[in-house]
Coordinates of C-alpha atoms in Angstrom, one line a residue:
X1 CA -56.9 237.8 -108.3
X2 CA -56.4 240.7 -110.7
X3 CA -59.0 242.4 -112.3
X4 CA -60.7 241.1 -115.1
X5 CA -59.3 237.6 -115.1
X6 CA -62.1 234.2 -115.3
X7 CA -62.0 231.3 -114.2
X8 CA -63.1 228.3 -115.9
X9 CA -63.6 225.3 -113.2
X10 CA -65.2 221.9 -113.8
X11 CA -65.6 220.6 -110.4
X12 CA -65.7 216.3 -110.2
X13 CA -69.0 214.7 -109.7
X14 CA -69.7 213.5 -105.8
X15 CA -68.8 210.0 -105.9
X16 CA -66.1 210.4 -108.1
X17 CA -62.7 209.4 -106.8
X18 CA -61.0 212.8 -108.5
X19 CA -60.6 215.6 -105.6
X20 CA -59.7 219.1 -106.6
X21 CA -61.1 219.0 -110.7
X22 CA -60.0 221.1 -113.5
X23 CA -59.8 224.3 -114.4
X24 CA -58.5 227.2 -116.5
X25 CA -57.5 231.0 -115.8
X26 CA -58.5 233.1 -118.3
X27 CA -56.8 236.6 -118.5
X28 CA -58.5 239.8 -120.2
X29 CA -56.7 239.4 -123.7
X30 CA -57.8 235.3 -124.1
X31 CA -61.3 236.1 -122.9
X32 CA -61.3 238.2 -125.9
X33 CA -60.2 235.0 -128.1
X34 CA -62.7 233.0 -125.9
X35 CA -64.7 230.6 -128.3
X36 CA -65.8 228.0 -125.6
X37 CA -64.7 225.1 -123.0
X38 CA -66.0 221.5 -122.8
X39 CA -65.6 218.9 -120.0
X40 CA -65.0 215.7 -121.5
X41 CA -64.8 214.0 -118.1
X42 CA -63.7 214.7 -114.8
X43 CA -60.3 214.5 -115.8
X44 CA -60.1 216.0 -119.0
X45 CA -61.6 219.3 -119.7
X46 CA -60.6 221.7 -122.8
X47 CA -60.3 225.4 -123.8
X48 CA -61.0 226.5 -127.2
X49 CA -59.5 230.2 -128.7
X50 CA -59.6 232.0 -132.2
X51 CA -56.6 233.5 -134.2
X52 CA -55.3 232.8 -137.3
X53 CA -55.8 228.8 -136.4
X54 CA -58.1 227.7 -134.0
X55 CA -56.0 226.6 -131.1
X56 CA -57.7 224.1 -127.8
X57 CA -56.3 223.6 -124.7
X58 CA -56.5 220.4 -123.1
X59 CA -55.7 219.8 -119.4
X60 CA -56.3 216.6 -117.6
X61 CA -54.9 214.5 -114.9
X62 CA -54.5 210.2 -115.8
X63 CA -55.3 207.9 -112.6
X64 CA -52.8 207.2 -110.8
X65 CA -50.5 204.4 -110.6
X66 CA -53.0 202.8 -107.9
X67 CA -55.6 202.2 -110.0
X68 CA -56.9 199.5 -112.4
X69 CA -55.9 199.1 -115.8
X70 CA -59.6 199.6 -116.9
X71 CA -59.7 202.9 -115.6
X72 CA -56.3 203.5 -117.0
X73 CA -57.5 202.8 -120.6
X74 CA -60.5 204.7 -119.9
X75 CA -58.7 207.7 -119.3
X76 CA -56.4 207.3 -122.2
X77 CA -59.4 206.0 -124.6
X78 CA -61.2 209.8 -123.3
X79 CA -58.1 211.8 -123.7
X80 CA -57.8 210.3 -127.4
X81 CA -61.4 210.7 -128.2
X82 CA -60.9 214.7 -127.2
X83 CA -58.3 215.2 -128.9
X84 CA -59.7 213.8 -132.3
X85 CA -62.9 215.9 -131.5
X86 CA -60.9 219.2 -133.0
X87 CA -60.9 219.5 -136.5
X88 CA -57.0 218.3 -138.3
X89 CA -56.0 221.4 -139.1
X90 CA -56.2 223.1 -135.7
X91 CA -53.5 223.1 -133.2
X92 CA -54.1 221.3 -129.8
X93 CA -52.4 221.4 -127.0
X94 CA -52.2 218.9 -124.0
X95 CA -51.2 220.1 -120.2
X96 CA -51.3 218.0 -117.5
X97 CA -50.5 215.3 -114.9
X98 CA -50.0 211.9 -116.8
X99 CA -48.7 209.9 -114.4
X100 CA -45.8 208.7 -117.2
X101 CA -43.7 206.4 -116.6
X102 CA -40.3 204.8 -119.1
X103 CA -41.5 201.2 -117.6
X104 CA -40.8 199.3 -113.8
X105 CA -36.6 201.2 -113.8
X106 CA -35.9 203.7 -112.0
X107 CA -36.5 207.0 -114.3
X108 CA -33.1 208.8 -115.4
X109 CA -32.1 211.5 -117.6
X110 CA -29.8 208.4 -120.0
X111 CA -32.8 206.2 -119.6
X112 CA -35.4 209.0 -120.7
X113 CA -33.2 209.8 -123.6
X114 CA -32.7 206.1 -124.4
X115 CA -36.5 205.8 -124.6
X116 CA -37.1 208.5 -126.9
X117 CA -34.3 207.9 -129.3
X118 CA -35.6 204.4 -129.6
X119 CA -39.0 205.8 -130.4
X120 CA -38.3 209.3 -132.5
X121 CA -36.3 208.6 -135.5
X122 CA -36.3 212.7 -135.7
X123 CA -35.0 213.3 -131.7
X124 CA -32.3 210.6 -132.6
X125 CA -30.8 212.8 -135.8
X126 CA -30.4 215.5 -133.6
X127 CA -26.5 216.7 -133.3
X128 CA -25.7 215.8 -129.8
X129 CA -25.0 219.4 -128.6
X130 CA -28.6 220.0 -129.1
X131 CA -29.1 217.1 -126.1
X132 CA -29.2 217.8 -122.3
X133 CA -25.9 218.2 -121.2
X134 CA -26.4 215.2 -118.7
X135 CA -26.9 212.7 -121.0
X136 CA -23.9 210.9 -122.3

């Protein structure tokens, strides 16, 4: 690793069913805009920074598609709660593994775009040049 760059790590708890945790490299310049982390779980940790508006960080990793609903709607219900801990007007920013998925079909670039039109009234005004080129 170069020089001056930090690490911020959140390692799971022993029992926990999570193996590698979460973490956050932090080069020279954003230690500078540093204001603090939080681990809101052991899949869901954030990053906070100054500037001209407070931006966080969020990175997490959903359970996988093996387990419960429970812990499904935990995870979602925790990722939610972080989220609404930052004040309105701050930007926030979500990174991560979220196990999506458009329903039981088989994912595809028409059926992804088919989703989201249905959904975004402002993705479905775009001129179709502006769409992926695979999408028909």
């Amino acid at each position: 690793m170069r020089d001056g760059y930090k690490f911020l790590l959140a390692s799971p708890p022993p029992k926990s069913r999570t193996l590698l945790g979460l973490g956050f490299l932090l080069s020279p310049w954003a230690q500078r805009c540093y204001i603090d982390h939080n681990v809101f779980s052991d899949r869901i940790m954030s990053v906070s920074f100054t500037g001209e508006v407070c931006t966080h960080l969020v990175t997490c990793h959903s359970p996988t598609n093996v387990s419960t609903d429970l812990e499904v709607e935990q995870f979602y219900a925790e990722l939610t709660s972080c989220v609404r801990s930052f004040p309105p007007h701050d930007v926030v920013a979500i990174a991560g593994d979220l196990n999506a998925h458009l329903g039981k079909a088989p994912a595809t670039p028409t059926r992804f775009m088919n989703v989201l039109t249905e959904t975004d009234s402002t993705f479905s005004t775009l001129p179709k040049k502006t769409r992926s080129p695979s999408v028909r």
